GROMACS .gro file of C-alpha atoms in nm:
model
  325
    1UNK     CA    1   0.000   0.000   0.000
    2UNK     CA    2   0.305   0.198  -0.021
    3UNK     CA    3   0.260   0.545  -0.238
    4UNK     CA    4   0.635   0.693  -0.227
    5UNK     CA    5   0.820   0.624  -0.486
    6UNK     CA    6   1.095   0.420  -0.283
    7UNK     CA    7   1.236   0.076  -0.306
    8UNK     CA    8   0.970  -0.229  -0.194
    9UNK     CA    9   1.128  -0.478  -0.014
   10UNK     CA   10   1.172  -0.820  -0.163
   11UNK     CA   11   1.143  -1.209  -0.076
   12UNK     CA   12   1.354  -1.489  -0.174
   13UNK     CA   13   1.234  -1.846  -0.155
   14UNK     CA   14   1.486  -2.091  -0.125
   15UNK     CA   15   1.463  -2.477  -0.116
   16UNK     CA   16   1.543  -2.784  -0.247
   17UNK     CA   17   1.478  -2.968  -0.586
   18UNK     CA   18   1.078  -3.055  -0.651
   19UNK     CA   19   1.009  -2.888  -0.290
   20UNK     CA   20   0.681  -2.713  -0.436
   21UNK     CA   21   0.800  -2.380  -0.409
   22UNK     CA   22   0.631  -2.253  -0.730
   23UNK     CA   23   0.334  -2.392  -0.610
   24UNK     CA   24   0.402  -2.265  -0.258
   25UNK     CA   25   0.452  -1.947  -0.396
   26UNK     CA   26   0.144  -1.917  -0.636
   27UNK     CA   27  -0.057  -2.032  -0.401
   28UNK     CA   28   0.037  -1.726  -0.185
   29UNK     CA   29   0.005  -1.505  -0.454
   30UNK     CA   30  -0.325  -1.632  -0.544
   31UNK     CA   31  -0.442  -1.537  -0.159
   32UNK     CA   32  -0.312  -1.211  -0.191
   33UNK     CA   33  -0.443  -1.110  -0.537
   34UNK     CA   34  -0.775  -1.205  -0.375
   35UNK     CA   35  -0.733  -0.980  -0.110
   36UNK     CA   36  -0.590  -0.709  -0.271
   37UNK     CA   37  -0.887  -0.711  -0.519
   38UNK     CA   38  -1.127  -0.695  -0.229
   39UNK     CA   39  -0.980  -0.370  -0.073
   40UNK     CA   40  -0.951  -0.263  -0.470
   41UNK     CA   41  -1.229   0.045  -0.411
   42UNK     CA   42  -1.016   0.170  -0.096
   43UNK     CA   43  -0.693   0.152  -0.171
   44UNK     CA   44  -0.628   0.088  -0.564
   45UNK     CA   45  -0.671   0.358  -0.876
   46UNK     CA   46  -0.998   0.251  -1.092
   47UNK     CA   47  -0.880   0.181  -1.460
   48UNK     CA   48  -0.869   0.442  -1.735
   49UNK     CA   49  -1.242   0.527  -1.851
   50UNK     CA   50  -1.284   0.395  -2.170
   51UNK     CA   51  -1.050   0.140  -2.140
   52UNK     CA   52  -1.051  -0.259  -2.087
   53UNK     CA   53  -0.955  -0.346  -1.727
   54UNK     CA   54  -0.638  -0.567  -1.851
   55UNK     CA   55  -0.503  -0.595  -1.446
   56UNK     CA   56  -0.240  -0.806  -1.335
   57UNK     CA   57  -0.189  -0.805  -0.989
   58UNK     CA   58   0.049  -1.089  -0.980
   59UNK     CA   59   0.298  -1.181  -1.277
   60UNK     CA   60   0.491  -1.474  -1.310
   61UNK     CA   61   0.798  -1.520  -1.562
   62UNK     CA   62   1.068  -1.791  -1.560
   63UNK     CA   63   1.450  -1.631  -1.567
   64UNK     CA   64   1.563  -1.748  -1.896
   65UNK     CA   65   1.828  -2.048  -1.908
   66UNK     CA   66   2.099  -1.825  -2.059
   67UNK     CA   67   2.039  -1.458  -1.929
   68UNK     CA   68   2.022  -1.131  -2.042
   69UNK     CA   69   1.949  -0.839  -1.922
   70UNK     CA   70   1.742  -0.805  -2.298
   71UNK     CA   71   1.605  -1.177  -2.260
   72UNK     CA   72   1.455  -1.125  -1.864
   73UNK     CA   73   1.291  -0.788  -1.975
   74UNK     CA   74   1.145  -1.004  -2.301
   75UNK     CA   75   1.015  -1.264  -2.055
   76UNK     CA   76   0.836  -1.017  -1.870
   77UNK     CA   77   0.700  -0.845  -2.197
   78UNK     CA   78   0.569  -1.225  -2.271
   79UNK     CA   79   0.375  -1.264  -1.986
   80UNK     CA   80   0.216  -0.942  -2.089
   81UNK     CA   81   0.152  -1.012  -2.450
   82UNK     CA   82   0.379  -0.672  -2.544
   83UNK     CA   83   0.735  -0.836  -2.659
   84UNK     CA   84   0.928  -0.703  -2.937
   85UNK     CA   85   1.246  -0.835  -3.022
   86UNK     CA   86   1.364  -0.507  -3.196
   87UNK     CA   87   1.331  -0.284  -2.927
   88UNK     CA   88   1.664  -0.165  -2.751
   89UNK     CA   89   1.752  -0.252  -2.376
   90UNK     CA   90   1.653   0.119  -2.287
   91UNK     CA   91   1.273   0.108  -2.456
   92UNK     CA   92   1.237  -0.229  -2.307
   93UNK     CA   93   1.346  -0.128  -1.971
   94UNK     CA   94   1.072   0.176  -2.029
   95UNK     CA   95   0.807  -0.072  -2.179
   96UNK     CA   96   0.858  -0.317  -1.862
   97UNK     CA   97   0.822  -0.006  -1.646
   98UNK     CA   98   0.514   0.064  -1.863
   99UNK     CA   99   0.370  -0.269  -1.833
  100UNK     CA  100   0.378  -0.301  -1.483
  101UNK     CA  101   0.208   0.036  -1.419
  102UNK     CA  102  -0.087  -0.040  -1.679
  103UNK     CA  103  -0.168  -0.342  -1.542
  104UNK     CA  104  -0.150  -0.263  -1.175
  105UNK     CA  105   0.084  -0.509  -1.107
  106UNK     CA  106   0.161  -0.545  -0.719
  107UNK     CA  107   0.366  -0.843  -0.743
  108UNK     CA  108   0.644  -0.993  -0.982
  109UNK     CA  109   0.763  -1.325  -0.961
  110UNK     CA  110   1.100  -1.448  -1.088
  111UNK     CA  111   1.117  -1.860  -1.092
  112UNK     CA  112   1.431  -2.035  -1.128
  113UNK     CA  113   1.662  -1.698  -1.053
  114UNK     CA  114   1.981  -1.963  -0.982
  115UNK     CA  115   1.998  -1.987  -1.307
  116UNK     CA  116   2.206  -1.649  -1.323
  117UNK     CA  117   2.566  -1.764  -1.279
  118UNK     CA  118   2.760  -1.438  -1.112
  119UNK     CA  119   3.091  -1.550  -1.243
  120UNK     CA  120   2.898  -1.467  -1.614
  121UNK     CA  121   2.898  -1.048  -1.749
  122UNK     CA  122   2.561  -1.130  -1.890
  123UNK     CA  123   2.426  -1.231  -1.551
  124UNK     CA  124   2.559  -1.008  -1.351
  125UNK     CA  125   2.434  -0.753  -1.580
  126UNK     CA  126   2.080  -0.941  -1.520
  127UNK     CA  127   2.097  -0.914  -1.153
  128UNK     CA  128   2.203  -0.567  -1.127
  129UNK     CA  129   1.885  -0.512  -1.393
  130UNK     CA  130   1.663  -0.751  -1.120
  131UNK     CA  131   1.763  -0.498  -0.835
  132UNK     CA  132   1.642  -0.199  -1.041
  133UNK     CA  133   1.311  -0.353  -1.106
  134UNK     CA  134   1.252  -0.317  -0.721
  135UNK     CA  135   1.157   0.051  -0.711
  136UNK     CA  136   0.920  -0.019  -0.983
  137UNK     CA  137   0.634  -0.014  -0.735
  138UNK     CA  138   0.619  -0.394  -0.736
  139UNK     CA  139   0.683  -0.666  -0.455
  140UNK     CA  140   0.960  -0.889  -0.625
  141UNK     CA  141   0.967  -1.241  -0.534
  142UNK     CA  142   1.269  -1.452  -0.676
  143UNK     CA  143   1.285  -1.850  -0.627
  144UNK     CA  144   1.586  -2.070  -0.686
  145UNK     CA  145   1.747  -2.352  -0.567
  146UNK     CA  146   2.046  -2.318  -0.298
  147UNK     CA  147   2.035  -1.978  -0.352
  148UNK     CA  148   2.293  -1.880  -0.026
  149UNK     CA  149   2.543  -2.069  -0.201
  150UNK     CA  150   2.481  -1.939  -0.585
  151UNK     CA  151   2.658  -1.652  -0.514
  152UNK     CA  152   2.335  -1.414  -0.572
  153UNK     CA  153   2.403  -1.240  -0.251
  154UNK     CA  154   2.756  -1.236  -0.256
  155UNK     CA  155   2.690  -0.853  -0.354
  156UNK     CA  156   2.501  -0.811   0.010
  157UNK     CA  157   2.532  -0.902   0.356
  158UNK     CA  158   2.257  -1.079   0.609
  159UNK     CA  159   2.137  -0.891   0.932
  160UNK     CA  160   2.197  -1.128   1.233
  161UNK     CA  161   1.918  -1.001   1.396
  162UNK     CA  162   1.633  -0.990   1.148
  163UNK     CA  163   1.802  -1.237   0.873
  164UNK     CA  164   1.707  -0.946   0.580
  165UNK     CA  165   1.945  -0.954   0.329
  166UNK     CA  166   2.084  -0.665   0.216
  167UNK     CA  167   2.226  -0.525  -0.109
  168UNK     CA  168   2.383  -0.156  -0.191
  169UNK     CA  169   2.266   0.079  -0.411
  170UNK     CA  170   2.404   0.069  -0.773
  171UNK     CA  171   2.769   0.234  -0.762
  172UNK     CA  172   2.816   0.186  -0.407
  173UNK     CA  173   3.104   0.031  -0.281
  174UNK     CA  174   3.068   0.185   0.101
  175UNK     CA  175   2.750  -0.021   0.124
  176UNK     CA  176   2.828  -0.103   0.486
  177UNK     CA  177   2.846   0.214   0.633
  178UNK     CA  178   2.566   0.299   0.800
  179UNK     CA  179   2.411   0.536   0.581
  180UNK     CA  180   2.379   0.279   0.283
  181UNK     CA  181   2.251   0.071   0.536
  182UNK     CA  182   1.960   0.265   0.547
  183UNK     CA  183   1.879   0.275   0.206
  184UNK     CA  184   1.976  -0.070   0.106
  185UNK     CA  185   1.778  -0.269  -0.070
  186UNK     CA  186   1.703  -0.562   0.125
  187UNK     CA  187   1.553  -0.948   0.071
  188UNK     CA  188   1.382  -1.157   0.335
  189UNK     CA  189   1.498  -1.551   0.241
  190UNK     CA  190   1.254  -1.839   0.311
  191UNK     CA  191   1.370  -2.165   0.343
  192UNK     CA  192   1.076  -2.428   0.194
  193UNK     CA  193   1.275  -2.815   0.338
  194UNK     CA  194   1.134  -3.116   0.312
  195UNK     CA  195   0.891  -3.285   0.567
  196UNK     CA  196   1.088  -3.482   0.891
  197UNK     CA  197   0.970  -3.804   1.019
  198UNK     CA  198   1.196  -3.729   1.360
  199UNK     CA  199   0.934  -3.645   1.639
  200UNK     CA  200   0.544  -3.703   1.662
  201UNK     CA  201   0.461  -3.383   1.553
  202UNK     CA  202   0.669  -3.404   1.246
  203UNK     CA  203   0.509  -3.700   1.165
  204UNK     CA  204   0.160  -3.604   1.239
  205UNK     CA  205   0.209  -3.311   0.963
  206UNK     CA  206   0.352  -3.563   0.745
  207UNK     CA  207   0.047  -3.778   0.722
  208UNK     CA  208  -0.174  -3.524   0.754
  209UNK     CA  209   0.011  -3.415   0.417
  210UNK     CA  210  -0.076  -3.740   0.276
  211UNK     CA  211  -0.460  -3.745   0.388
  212UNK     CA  212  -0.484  -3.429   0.169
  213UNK     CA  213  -0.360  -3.625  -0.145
  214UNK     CA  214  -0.592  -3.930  -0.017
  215UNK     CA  215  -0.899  -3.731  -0.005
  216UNK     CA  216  -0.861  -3.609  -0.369
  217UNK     CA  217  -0.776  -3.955  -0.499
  218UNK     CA  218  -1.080  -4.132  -0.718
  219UNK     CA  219  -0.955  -4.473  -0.748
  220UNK     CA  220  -1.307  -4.717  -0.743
  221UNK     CA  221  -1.143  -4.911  -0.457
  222UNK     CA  222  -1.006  -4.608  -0.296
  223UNK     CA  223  -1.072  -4.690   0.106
  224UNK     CA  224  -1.014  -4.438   0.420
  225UNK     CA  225  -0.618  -4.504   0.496
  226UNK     CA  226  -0.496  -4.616   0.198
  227UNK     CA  227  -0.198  -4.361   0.214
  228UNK     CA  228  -0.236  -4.319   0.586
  229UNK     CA  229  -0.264  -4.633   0.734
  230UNK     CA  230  -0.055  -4.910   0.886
  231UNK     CA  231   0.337  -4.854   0.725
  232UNK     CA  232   0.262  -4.696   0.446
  233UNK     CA  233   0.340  -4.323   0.553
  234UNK     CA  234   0.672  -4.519   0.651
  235UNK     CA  235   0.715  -4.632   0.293
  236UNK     CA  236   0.630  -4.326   0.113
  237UNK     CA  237   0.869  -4.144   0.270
  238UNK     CA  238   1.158  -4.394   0.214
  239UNK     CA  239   1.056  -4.375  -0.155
  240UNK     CA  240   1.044  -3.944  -0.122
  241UNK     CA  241   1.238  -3.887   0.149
  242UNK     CA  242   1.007  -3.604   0.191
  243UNK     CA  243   1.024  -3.366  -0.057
  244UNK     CA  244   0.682  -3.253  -0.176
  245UNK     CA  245   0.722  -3.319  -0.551
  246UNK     CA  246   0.815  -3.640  -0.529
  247UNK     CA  247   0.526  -3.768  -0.315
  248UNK     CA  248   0.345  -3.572  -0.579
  249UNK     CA  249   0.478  -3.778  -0.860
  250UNK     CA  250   0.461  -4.112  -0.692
  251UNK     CA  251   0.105  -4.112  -0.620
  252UNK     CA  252   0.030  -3.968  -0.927
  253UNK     CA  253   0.210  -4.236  -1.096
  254UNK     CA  254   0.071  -4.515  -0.883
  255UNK     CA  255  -0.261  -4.375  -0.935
  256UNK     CA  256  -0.227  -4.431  -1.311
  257UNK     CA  257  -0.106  -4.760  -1.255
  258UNK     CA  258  -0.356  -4.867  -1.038
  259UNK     CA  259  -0.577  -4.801  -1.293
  260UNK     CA  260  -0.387  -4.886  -1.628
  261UNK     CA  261  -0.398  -5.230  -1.423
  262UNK     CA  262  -0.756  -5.207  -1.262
  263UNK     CA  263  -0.639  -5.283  -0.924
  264UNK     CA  264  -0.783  -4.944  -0.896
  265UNK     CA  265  -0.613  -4.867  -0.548
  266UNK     CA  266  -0.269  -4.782  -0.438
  267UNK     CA  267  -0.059  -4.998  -0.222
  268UNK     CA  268   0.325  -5.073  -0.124
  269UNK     CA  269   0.342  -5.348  -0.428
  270UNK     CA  270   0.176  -5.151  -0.651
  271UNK     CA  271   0.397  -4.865  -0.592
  272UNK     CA  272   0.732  -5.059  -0.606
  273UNK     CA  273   0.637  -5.080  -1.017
  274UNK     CA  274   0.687  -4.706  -0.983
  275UNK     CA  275   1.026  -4.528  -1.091
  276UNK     CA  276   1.021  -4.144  -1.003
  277UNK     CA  277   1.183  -3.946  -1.271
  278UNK     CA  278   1.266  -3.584  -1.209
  279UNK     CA  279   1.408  -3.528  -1.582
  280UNK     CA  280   1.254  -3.226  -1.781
  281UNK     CA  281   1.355  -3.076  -2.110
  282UNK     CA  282   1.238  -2.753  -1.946
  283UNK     CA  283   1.509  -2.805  -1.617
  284UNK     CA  284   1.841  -2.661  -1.607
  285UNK     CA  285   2.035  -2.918  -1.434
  286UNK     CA  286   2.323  -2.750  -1.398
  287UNK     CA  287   2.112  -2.487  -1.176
  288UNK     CA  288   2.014  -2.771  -0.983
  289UNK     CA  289   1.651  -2.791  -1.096
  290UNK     CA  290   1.673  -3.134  -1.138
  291UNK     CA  291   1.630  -3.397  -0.783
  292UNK     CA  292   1.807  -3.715  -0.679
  293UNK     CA  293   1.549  -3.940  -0.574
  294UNK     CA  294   1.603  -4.212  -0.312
  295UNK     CA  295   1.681  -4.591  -0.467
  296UNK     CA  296   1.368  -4.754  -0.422
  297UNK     CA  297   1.335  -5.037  -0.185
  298UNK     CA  298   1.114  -5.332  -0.252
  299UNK     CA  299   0.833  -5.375  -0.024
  300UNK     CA  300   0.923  -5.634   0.250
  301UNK     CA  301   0.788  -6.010   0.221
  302UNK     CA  302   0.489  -6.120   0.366
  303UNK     CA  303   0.565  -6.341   0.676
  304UNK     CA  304   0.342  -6.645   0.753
  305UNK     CA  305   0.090  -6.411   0.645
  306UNK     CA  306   0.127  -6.116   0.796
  307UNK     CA  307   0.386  -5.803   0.684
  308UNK     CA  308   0.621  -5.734   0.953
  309UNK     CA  309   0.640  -5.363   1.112
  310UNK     CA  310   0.867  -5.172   0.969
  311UNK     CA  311   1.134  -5.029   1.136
  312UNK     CA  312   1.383  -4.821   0.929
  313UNK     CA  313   1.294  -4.482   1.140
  314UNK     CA  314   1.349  -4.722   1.490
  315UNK     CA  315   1.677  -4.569   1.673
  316UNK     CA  316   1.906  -4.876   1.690
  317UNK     CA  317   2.052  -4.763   2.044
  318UNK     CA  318   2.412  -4.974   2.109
  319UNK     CA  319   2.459  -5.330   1.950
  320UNK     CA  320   2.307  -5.556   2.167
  321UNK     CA  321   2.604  -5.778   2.343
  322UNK     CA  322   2.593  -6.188   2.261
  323UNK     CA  323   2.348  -6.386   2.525
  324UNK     CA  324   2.156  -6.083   2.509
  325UNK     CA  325   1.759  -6.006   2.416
   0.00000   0.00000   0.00000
């Protein structure tokens, strides 16, 4: 709701590979371009008489693989329908700037920003156009993977206190002192991490995960604990180890199975038939979009009828010594 024409502070969203943060993060944005529309009479400026309403309150543009201060401006144009290859970086700068303002955008999301390698002119060049594009009147939300250690904020430094990154203004190099302190541009960084199986409550979020996915299953034989029953929150998490898009692709690959084969519900030897593949055409590996996903374990054999507990969370404790129960 800011009016001044100063610099909005921005958000980074950090996590691992297939963690849902681009869902996370749409999600959020969706929530807030719901709210923002419903305080639209009190705090927004009604469109131009005359004119179709084209608002955007939230945009969302993937950094391109091999960046450019010309390509990420082009990306943004996309997502607005306005790109034009022949324009210069200065009218595109002025046509982004345009954009943004004509469609009342609030908030501008960057996907995949690891992709910018700092050791690269180009991409430095990118980030430095990135920064800028914060006192544009827009909220600007970048997600990446490992992005502490891509060298993105190796321009800035991170407040012990508040953990707010912050970066100096362009042609700074006193940025610590404390008067560029109190203009710097500054980034909060979420970490998004996979769910933990250590403690009860880490558990009880992990299933209750799982009893989302289960409700919106439509399997025929689809039966109340069929993800969250007996060891099977065990075994999908050996298979995931986790990490939200994984779980995502194994039940949505099991679910296919189940019925491709019409066993038309999910289970531990259905599920074995599964391989989870991360591969994309659209994924940068080298900027780490791209998961390692456990080796998956067969399920264990049926004893004298009955399937043994599992036990690959159980603490060991010390080696039991011989003569010992």
């Amino acid at each position: 709701m800011k009016r001044k024409p100063t610099t909005r502070p921005g958000l980074m969203i950090n996590g691992g590979r297939n963690q849902g943060k681009t869902e996370t993060a749409a999600e959020a944005a969706a929530a807030f371009e719901d709210l923002w529309l419903g305080l639209d009479e009190f705090v927004d400026a009604p469109e131009l008489p005359g004119a179709r309403d084209l608002r955007a309150t939230v945009a969302y543009v993937q950094t391109p693989v091999t960046a450019t201060p010309k390509s990420t401006c082009q990306a943004i144009l996309d997502f607005f329908g306005t790109s034009d290859p022949n324009l210069t970086l200065t009218q595109l700068v002025r046509q982004v700037r345009a954009s943004l303002r004509d469609h009342r955008t609030r908030v501008l999301i960057l996907d995949d920003i690891t992709r910018l390698r700092m050791h690269r002119k180009d991409d430095q060049d990118t980030l430095d156009l990135i920064r800028a594009l914060m006192s544009m009147r827009v909220t600007l939300v970048l997600i990446g993977v490992g992005i502490p250690d891509s060298g993105l904020l190796s321009g800035g430094w991170q407040d012990p206190e508040t953990g707010q990154w912050q970066f100096p203004e362009p042609g700074r190099e006193d940025f610590k002192d404390e008067a560029s302190t109190q203009t710097a541009r500054r980034f909060d960084l979420v970490d998004l991490r996979p769910f933990s199986y250590d403690t009860a409550d880490d558990i009880a979020d992990f299933v209750d995960h799982l009893a989302g996915l289960e409700d919106e299953l439509r399997l025929f034989n689809a039966r109340e604990g069929m993800l969250t029953g007996g060891d099977m929150p065990e075994y999908i998490y050996r298979r995931t180890g986790g990490v939200v898009g994984l779980i995502e692709r194994l039940i949505e690959d099991g679910a296919s199975l189940a019925m491709d084969t019409g066993i038309e519900e999910i289970t531990e030897e259905l599920l074995d038939r599964v391989v989870i593949r991360t591969q994309h055409p659209k994924r940068d590996r080298a900027a780490g979009e791209e998961g390692e996903v456990p080796p998956a374990l067969p399920s264990k054999k049926v004893v004298q009828g009955r399937r043994p507990r599992n036990t690959v969370f159980d603490d060991k404790g010390v080696p039991l010594t011989a003569g010992r129960r």
